PDB file of C-alpha atoms and ligand atoms in Angstrom:
ATOM      1  CA  MET A   1       8.729   4.417  24.992  1.00  0.00           C
ATOM      2  CA  ILE A   2       5.769   5.531  23.332  1.00  0.00           C
ATOM      3  CA  LYS A   3       8.349   8.518  21.037  1.00  0.00           C
ATOM      4  CA  GLY A   4      10.144   5.257  20.013  1.00  0.00           C
ATOM      5  CA  PHE A   5       6.573   3.413  19.175  1.00  0.00           C
ATOM      6  CA  ILE A   6       5.529   6.139  17.124  1.00  0.00           C
ATOM      7  CA  ALA A   7       9.580   6.740  15.286  1.00  0.00           C
ATOM      8  CA  GLY A   8       9.965   2.801  15.176  1.00  0.00           C
ATOM      9  CA  LEU A   9       6.315   2.543  12.994  1.00  0.00           C
ATOM     10  CA  ILE A  10       7.681   5.653  10.652  1.00  0.00           C
ATOM     11  CA  VAL A  11      11.220   2.896   9.748  1.00  0.00           C
ATOM     12  CA  ALA A  12       8.326   0.500   9.099  1.00  0.00           C
ATOM     13  CA  ASN A  13       6.448   2.846   6.820  1.00  0.00           C
ATOM     14  CA  GLY A  14       9.243   3.378   4.637  1.00  0.00           C
ATOM     15  CA  PHE A  15      10.365   0.076   4.833  1.00  0.00           C
ATOM     16  CA  GLU A  16       7.274  -0.763   3.409  1.00  0.00           C
ATOM     17  CA  TRP A  17       7.590   1.332   0.231  1.00  0.00           C
ATOM     18  CA  VAL A  18      12.135   0.349  -0.371  1.00  0.00           C
ATOM     19  CA  ALA A  19      11.097  -3.052   0.106  1.00  0.00           C
ATOM     20  CA  HIS A  20       8.126  -3.244  -2.176  1.00  0.00           C
ATOM     21  CA  LYS A  21       9.361  -2.085  -4.567  1.00  0.00           C
ATOM     22  CA  TYR A  22      13.230  -2.760  -4.813  1.00  0.00           C
ATOM     23  CA  ILE A  23      13.013  -6.651  -3.699  1.00  0.00           C
ATOM     24  CA  LEU A  24       9.113  -7.556  -3.839  1.00  0.00           C
ATOM     25  CA  HIS A  25       9.452  -5.532  -7.808  1.00  0.00           C
ATOM     26  CA  GLY A  26      12.964  -5.849  -8.461  1.00  0.00           C
ATOM     27  CA  VAL A  27      14.298  -2.841 -10.354  1.00  0.00           C
ATOM     28  CA  HIS A  28      13.322  -2.978 -14.684  1.00  0.00           C
ATOM     29  CA  ARG A  29      16.352  -3.720 -17.067  1.00  0.00           C
ATOM     30  CA  THR A  30      16.787  -3.070 -20.116  1.00  0.00           C
ATOM     31  CA  GLY A  31      16.663  -6.066 -22.592  1.00  0.00           C
ATOM     32  CA  GLN A  32      16.874  -8.287 -19.043  1.00  0.00           C
ATOM     33  CA  PRO A  33      14.414  -9.861 -16.046  1.00  0.00           C
ATOM     34  CA  ARG A  34      14.343  -6.814 -13.776  1.00  0.00           C
ATOM     35  CA  TYR A  35      16.343  -7.981 -10.945  1.00  0.00           C
ATOM     36  CA  SER A  36      16.281  -8.203  -6.750  1.00  0.00           C
ATOM     37  CA  PRO A  37      18.269  -8.910  -4.127  1.00  0.00           C
ATOM     38  CA  VAL A  38      15.659 -11.936  -3.726  1.00  0.00           C
ATOM     39  CA  PRO A  39      14.382 -13.074  -6.264  1.00  0.00           C
ATOM     40  CA  ARG A  40      12.634 -16.023  -5.236  1.00  0.00           C
ATOM     41  CA  SER A  41      10.510 -13.262  -3.421  1.00  0.00           C
ATOM     42  CA  MET A  42      10.036 -11.464  -6.511  1.00  0.00           C
ATOM     43  CA  ALA A  43       8.493 -14.096  -7.921  1.00  0.00           C
ATOM     44  CA  SER A  44       6.220 -14.840  -5.385  1.00  0.00           C
ATOM     45  CA  HIS A  45       5.320 -11.602  -5.600  1.00  0.00           C
ATOM     46  CA  TRP A  46       4.441 -11.072  -9.598  1.00  0.00           C
ATOM     47  CA  ALA A  47       2.220 -14.478  -9.024  1.00  0.00           C
ATOM     48  CA  HIS A  48       0.497 -12.665  -6.286  1.00  0.00           C
ATOM     49  CA  HIS A  49      -0.066  -9.993  -9.237  1.00  0.00           C
ATOM     50  CA  ARG A  50      -1.042 -12.026 -10.945  1.00  0.00           C
ATOM     51  CA  GLU A  51      -3.664 -14.706  -9.252  1.00  0.00           C
ATOM     52  CA  VAL A  52      -5.021 -10.597  -7.720  1.00  0.00           C
ATOM     53  CA  LYS A  53      -5.684  -9.202 -11.170  1.00  0.00           C
ATOM     54  CA  THR A  54      -7.756 -12.445 -12.163  1.00  0.00           C
ATOM     55  CA  GLN A  55      -9.740 -12.498  -9.327  1.00  0.00           C
ATOM     56  CA  HIS A  56     -10.955  -9.278  -8.874  1.00  0.00           C
ATOM     57  CA  PHE A  57      -8.779  -8.758  -5.874  1.00  0.00           C
ATOM     58  CA  HIS A  58      -8.657 -12.420  -4.314  1.00  0.00           C
ATOM     59  CA  ASP A  59      -5.693 -13.876  -4.209  1.00  0.00           C
ATOM     60  CA  ASP A  60      -6.235 -17.888  -2.671  1.00  0.00           C
ATOM     61  CA  CYS A  61      -2.922 -18.039  -1.016  1.00  0.00           C
ATOM     62  CA  TYR A  62      -4.557 -16.684   2.361  1.00  0.00           C
ATOM     63  CA  VAL A  63      -7.509 -19.270   1.903  1.00  0.00           C
ATOM     64  CA  GLU A  64      -4.654 -22.069   1.412  1.00  0.00           C
ATOM     65  CA  GLY A  65      -2.793 -20.662   3.844  1.00  0.00           C
ATOM     66  CA  LEU A  66       0.746 -22.599   5.257  1.00  0.00           C
ATOM     67  CA  ALA A  67       0.117 -25.545   2.041  1.00  0.00           C
ATOM     68  CA  SER A  68       1.049 -22.354  -0.233  1.00  0.00           C
ATOM     69  CA  TRP A  69       4.650 -22.037  -0.629  1.00  0.00           C
ATOM     70  CA  ARG A  70       3.616 -18.564  -1.358  1.00  0.00           C
ATOM     71  CA  THR A  71       1.742 -17.461   2.217  1.00  0.00           C
ATOM     72  CA  ARG A  72       4.876 -19.097   3.605  1.00  0.00           C
ATOM     73  CA  ASN A  73       7.031 -16.815   2.058  1.00  0.00           C
ATOM     74  CA  GLU A  74       5.687 -13.814   3.022  1.00  0.00           C
ATOM     75  CA  LEU A  75       5.520 -15.151   7.414  1.00  0.00           C
ATOM     76  CA  LEU A  76       9.259 -16.398   6.576  1.00  0.00           C
ATOM     77  CA  SER A  77      10.479 -13.297   5.293  1.00  0.00           C
ATOM     78  CA  LEU A  78       8.064 -11.386   7.931  1.00  0.00           C
ATOM     79  CA  GLY A  79       9.718 -13.696  10.396  1.00  0.00           C
ATOM     80  CA  VAL A  80      13.039 -12.596   9.284  1.00  0.00           C
ATOM     81  CA  VAL A  81      12.942  -8.922   8.677  1.00  0.00           C
ATOM     82  CA  ALA A  82      11.715  -8.081  11.991  1.00  0.00           C
ATOM     83  CA  ALA A  83      14.252 -10.117  13.970  1.00  0.00           C
ATOM     84  CA  THR A  84      16.589  -8.267  12.105  1.00  0.00           C
ATOM     85  CA  SER A  85      15.232  -5.344  13.383  1.00  0.00           C
ATOM     86  CA  ILE A  86      14.487  -6.359  16.834  1.00  0.00           C
ATOM     87  CA  ALA A  87      18.294  -7.307  17.491  1.00  0.00           C
ATOM     88  CA  ILE A  88      18.842  -3.983  15.456  1.00  0.00           C
ATOM     89  CA  PHE A  89      16.725  -1.625  17.277  1.00  0.00           C
ATOM     90  CA  ALA A  90      16.473  -3.697  20.811  1.00  0.00           C
ATOM     91  CA  PRO A  91      19.633  -1.725  22.099  1.00  0.00           C
ATOM     92  CA  LEU A  92      18.769   2.138  21.264  1.00  0.00           C
ATOM     93  CA  SER A  93      15.005   2.164  22.279  1.00  0.00           C
ATOM     94  CA  LYS A  94      12.700  -0.648  23.537  1.00  0.00           C
ATOM     95  CA  GLY A  95       9.551   1.054  21.651  1.00  0.00           C
ATOM     96  CA  MET A  96      11.665   1.224  18.059  1.00  0.00           C
ATOM     97  CA  ALA A  97      11.784  -2.803  18.719  1.00  0.00           C
ATOM     98  CA  ILE A  98       8.739  -3.368  19.506  1.00  0.00           C
ATOM     99  CA  ALA A  99       6.916  -1.281  16.534  1.00  0.00           C
ATOM    100  CA  ALA A 100       8.916  -3.183  14.334  1.00  0.00           C
ATOM    101  CA  ALA A 101       7.290  -6.700  15.544  1.00  0.00           C
ATOM    102  CA  TYR A 102       4.620  -4.941  15.614  1.00  0.00           C
ATOM    103  CA  SER A 103       4.379  -3.840  12.643  1.00  0.00           C
ATOM    104  CA  ALA A 104       5.385  -7.559  10.723  1.00  0.00           C
ATOM    105  CA  ILE A 105       2.351  -9.046  12.634  1.00  0.00           C
ATOM    106  CA  ASN A 106       0.272  -6.208  11.556  1.00  0.00           C
ATOM    107  CA  TYR A 107       1.825  -6.135   7.957  1.00  0.00           C
ATOM    108  CA  PHE A 108       0.223 -10.159   7.222  1.00  0.00           C
ATOM    109  CA  TYR A 109      -2.800  -9.837   9.457  1.00  0.00           C
ATOM    110  CA  VAL A 110      -3.560  -6.229   6.876  1.00  0.00           C
ATOM    111  CA  HIS A 111      -2.543  -7.626   3.851  1.00  0.00           C
ATOM    112  CA  ARG A 112      -4.027 -11.241   4.063  1.00  0.00           C
ATOM    113  CA  LYS A 113      -7.150  -9.868   5.189  1.00  0.00           C
ATOM    114  CA  ALA A 114      -7.408  -7.045   2.115  1.00  0.00           C
ATOM    115  CA  HIS A 115      -7.120  -9.672  -0.745  1.00  0.00           C
ATOM    116  CA  LEU A 116      -9.331 -11.971   1.407  1.00  0.00           C
ATOM    117  CA  GLN A 117     -12.276  -9.564   2.332  1.00  0.00           C
ATOM    118  CA  PRO A 118     -11.584  -6.752  -1.307  1.00  0.00           C
ATOM    119  CA  ASP A 119     -14.030  -4.456   0.697  1.00  0.00           C
ATOM    120  CA  TRP A 120     -12.318  -3.754   3.058  1.00  0.00           C
ATOM    121  CA  ALA A 121      -9.559  -2.815   1.519  1.00  0.00           C
ATOM    122  CA  LYS A 122     -11.283  -0.110  -1.194  1.00  0.00           C
ATOM    123  CA  ARG A 123     -12.856   1.110   2.240  1.00  0.00           C
ATOM    124  CA  ARG A 124      -9.062   0.723   5.018  1.00  0.00           C
ATOM    125  CA  ILE A 125      -6.732  -0.036   2.239  1.00  0.00           C
ATOM    126  CA  PRO A 126      -7.920   2.621  -1.356  1.00  0.00           C
ATOM    127  CA  TRP A 127      -4.095   2.449  -2.070  1.00  0.00           C
ATOM    128  CA  HIS A 128      -2.681  -1.167  -2.088  1.00  0.00           C
ATOM    129  CA  VAL A 129      -6.926  -1.836  -5.057  1.00  0.00           C
ATOM    130  CA  ASP A 130      -4.968   1.337  -6.649  1.00  0.00           C
ATOM    131  CA  HIS A 131      -0.869  -0.525  -5.966  1.00  0.00           C
ATOM    132  CA  HIS A 132      -2.961  -3.675  -8.220  1.00  0.00           C
ATOM    133  CA  MET A 133      -6.230  -2.293 -10.590  1.00  0.00           C
ATOM    134  CA  ASN A 134      -4.470   0.225 -11.311  1.00  0.00           C
ATOM    135  CA  ALA A 135      -2.353  -0.201 -15.272  1.00  0.00           C
ATOM    136  CA  ASN A 136      -0.069   1.297 -12.974  1.00  0.00           C
ATOM    137  CA  GLN A 137       1.472  -1.225 -10.647  1.00  0.00           C
ATOM    138  CA  ASP A 138       5.178  -0.131 -10.157  1.00  0.00           C
ATOM    139  CA  ALA A 139       3.268   2.831  -7.829  1.00  0.00           C
ATOM    140  CA  ASN A 140       0.757   3.272  -4.199  1.00  0.00           C
ATOM    141  CA  TRP A 141       4.720   1.035  -2.523  1.00  0.00           C
ATOM    142  CA  CYS A 142       3.046   1.379   0.848  1.00  0.00           C
ATOM    143  CA  VAL A 143       0.739  -1.642   2.174  1.00  0.00           C
ATOM    144  CA  THR A 144      -0.274  -1.109   5.709  1.00  0.00           C
ATOM    145  CA  LYS A 145      -0.795   3.007   5.267  1.00  0.00           C
ATOM    146  CA  PRO A 146       0.399   5.196   2.621  1.00  0.00           C
ATOM    147  CA  TRP A 147       3.160   7.554   3.961  1.00  0.00           C
ATOM    148  CA  PHE A 148       5.979   7.201   2.680  1.00  0.00           C
ATOM    149  CA  ASP A 149       3.799   7.089  -0.927  1.00  0.00           C
ATOM    150  CA  TYR A 150       2.768  11.043  -0.346  1.00  0.00           C
ATOM    151  CA  LEU A 151       6.186  11.797   1.085  1.00  0.00           C
ATOM    152  CA  LEU A 152       7.760  10.717  -2.076  1.00  0.00           C
ATOM    153  CA  GLY A 153       4.956  11.376  -3.972  1.00  0.00           C
ATOM    154  CA  THR A 154       4.056   7.346  -5.296  1.00  0.00           C
ATOM    155  CA  ARG A 155       0.645   7.889  -4.684  1.00  0.00           C
ATOM    156  CA  VAL A 156      -1.703   7.791  -7.778  1.00  0.00           C
ATOM    157  CA  VAL A 157      -5.790   8.263  -7.185  1.00  0.00           C
ATOM    158  CA  SER A 158      -8.101   6.248  -9.630  1.00  0.00           C
ATOM    159  CA  SER A 159     -11.131   7.304  -8.143  1.00  0.00           C
ATOM    160  CA  PRO A 160     -12.372  10.101  -5.691  1.00  0.00           C
ATOM    161  CA  ASP A 161     -13.776   6.471  -4.078  1.00  0.00           C
ATOM    162  CA  LEU A 162     -10.813   5.079  -4.049  1.00  0.00           C
ATOM    163  CA  LYS A 163      -9.934   8.078  -2.346  1.00  0.00           C
ATOM    164  CA  GLU A 164      -8.649   8.310   1.806  1.00  0.00           C
ATOM    165  CA  ALA A 165      -9.531  10.312   3.739  1.00  0.00           C
ATOM    166  CA  ASN A 166      -6.261  11.763   4.470  1.00  0.00           C
ATOM    167  CA  PRO A 167      -2.896  10.972   3.961  1.00  0.00           C
ATOM    168  CA  LEU A 168      -2.465   9.121   7.125  1.00  0.00           C
ATOM    169  CA  GLY A 169      -4.682   6.381   6.928  1.00  0.00           C
ATOM    170  CA  ILE A 170      -6.430   6.322   9.581  1.00  0.00           C
ATOM    171  CA  TRP A 171      -9.808   7.969  11.002  1.00  0.00           C
ATOM    172  CA  LEU A 172      -9.625  11.763  11.950  1.00  0.00           C
ATOM    173  CA  PRO A 173     -12.361  14.595  13.189  1.00  0.00           C
ATOM    174  CA  ARG A 174     -13.521  14.631   9.176  1.00  0.00           C
ATOM    175  CA  ALA A 175     -12.626  18.780   9.858  1.00  0.00           C
ATOM    176  CA  VAL A 176      -9.031  18.154  10.593  1.00  0.00           C
ATOM    177  CA  SER A 177      -8.858  16.147   8.873  1.00  0.00           C
ATOM    178  CA  GLN A 178     -10.087  18.238   5.427  1.00  0.00           C
ATOM    179  CA  ARG A 179      -6.769  20.844   7.007  1.00  0.00           C
ATOM    180  CA  PHE A 180      -4.196  18.372   7.313  1.00  0.00           C
ATOM    181  CA  THR A 181      -5.853  16.447   4.274  1.00  0.00           C
ATOM    182  CA  HIS A 182      -5.292  20.143   2.131  1.00  0.00           C
ATOM    183  CA  ALA A 183      -1.911  20.948   3.986  1.00  0.00           C
ATOM    184  CA  VAL A 184      -0.006  17.577   2.897  1.00  0.00           C
ATOM    185  CA  GLU A 185      -1.250  18.247  -0.475  1.00  0.00           C
ATOM    186  CA  ARG A 186      -0.266  21.525  -1.432  1.00  0.00           C
ATOM    187  CA  LEU A 187       3.045  19.721  -0.443  1.00  0.00           C
ATOM    188  CA  ARG A 188       2.678  16.939  -1.945  1.00  0.00           C
ATOM    189  CA  PRO A 189      -0.363  16.721  -4.100  1.00  0.00           C
ATOM    190  CA  VAL A 190      -1.846  13.260  -5.322  1.00  0.00           C
ATOM    191  CA  LYS A 191      -1.354  11.464  -8.876  1.00  0.00           C
ATOM    192  CA  TRP A 192      -4.198  10.976 -10.657  1.00  0.00           C
ATOM    193  CA  THR A 193      -4.346   8.212 -13.261  1.00  0.00           C
ATOM    194  CA  PRO A 194      -5.693   9.054 -16.755  1.00  0.00           C
ATOM    195  CA  THR A 195      -8.851   7.234 -16.417  1.00  0.00           C
ATOM    196  CA  ALA A 196      -9.350   8.506 -13.135  1.00  0.00           C
ATOM    197  CA  LEU A 197      -9.173  12.263 -14.922  1.00  0.00           C
ATOM    198  CA  THR A 198     -11.503  11.293 -17.477  1.00  0.00           C
ATOM    199  CA  ALA A 199     -13.799  10.346 -15.054  1.00  0.00           C
ATOM    200  CA  THR A 200     -13.875  13.690 -12.551  1.00  0.00           C
ATOM    201  CA  ASP A 201     -14.084  15.386 -15.845  1.00  0.00           C
ATOM    202  CA  CYS A 202     -16.606  13.538 -17.050  1.00  0.00           C
ATOM    203  CA  THR A 203     -18.450  14.126 -13.328  1.00  0.00           C
ATOM    204  CA  HIS A 204     -17.580  18.051 -13.325  1.00  0.00           C
ATOM    205  CA  GLN A 205     -19.342  17.738 -17.128  1.00  0.00           C
ATOM    206  CA  GLN A 206     -22.152  16.527 -16.528  1.00  0.00           C
ATOM    207  CA  ASN A 207     -22.612  17.887 -12.897  1.00  0.00           C
ATOM    208  CA  ARG A 208     -22.253  21.841 -15.003  1.00  0.00           C
ATOM    209  CA  LEU A 209     -24.824  19.878 -17.541  1.00  0.00           C
ATOM    210  CA  ARG A 210     -26.897  19.806 -15.028  1.00  0.00           C
ATOM    211  CA  LYS A 211     -26.683  22.817 -13.361  1.00  0.00           C
ATOM    212  CA  VAL A 212     -27.833  24.672 -16.775  1.00  0.00           C
ATOM    213  CA  ALA A 213     -30.390  22.523 -16.767  1.00  0.00           C
TER     214      ALA A 213
HETATM  215 ZN1  LIG B   1       3.107  -5.451  -5.836  1.00  0.00          ZN
HETATM  216 ZN1  LIG B   2      -0.890  -7.397  -2.649  1.00  0.00          ZN
END
């Protein structure tokens, strides 16, 4: 069952990436509005982006709870995805079905907490802070864990303090974490925003000057 559960977590992470990119952000079309197969969810998500960008990463829809149509829409969407996934996975693997239910609940818990407690988000899911606060918001698609962003080359980091310790986004012993990160980034290096590179260059420059002094 544990193998099925882990497989289910991986599938759910891949779904986060696909759904966020193609349903919530929509596909860019020249001279036309973006296309999403679920326009209401896309409208809700862009309202979320606007709120977060102007409210220092806060979104009051989570304070309002069920009184907010956007919170209701997120919960309903997660319910539909979870129910469909469970129906598909249950005959194949109990572990995958449990992972589907867990992933939907965990998504809401993590996303809600991140936008109620931005400092927690910076420590625990910095990739989602970059998703909202970078100039280019069409990147960093994963929310709960950054796995598929590493796999598909869409993790774009804005500053060293918003770089997770390792691509799994979980605690690992320091030596293991560093070795694993090094191995993954040799194959799938993260990208850095131009401002991050400039800041890193400045830091290196200052360090060099300090060393010379
Ligand atoms: Zn988004
Ligand atoms: Zn968000």
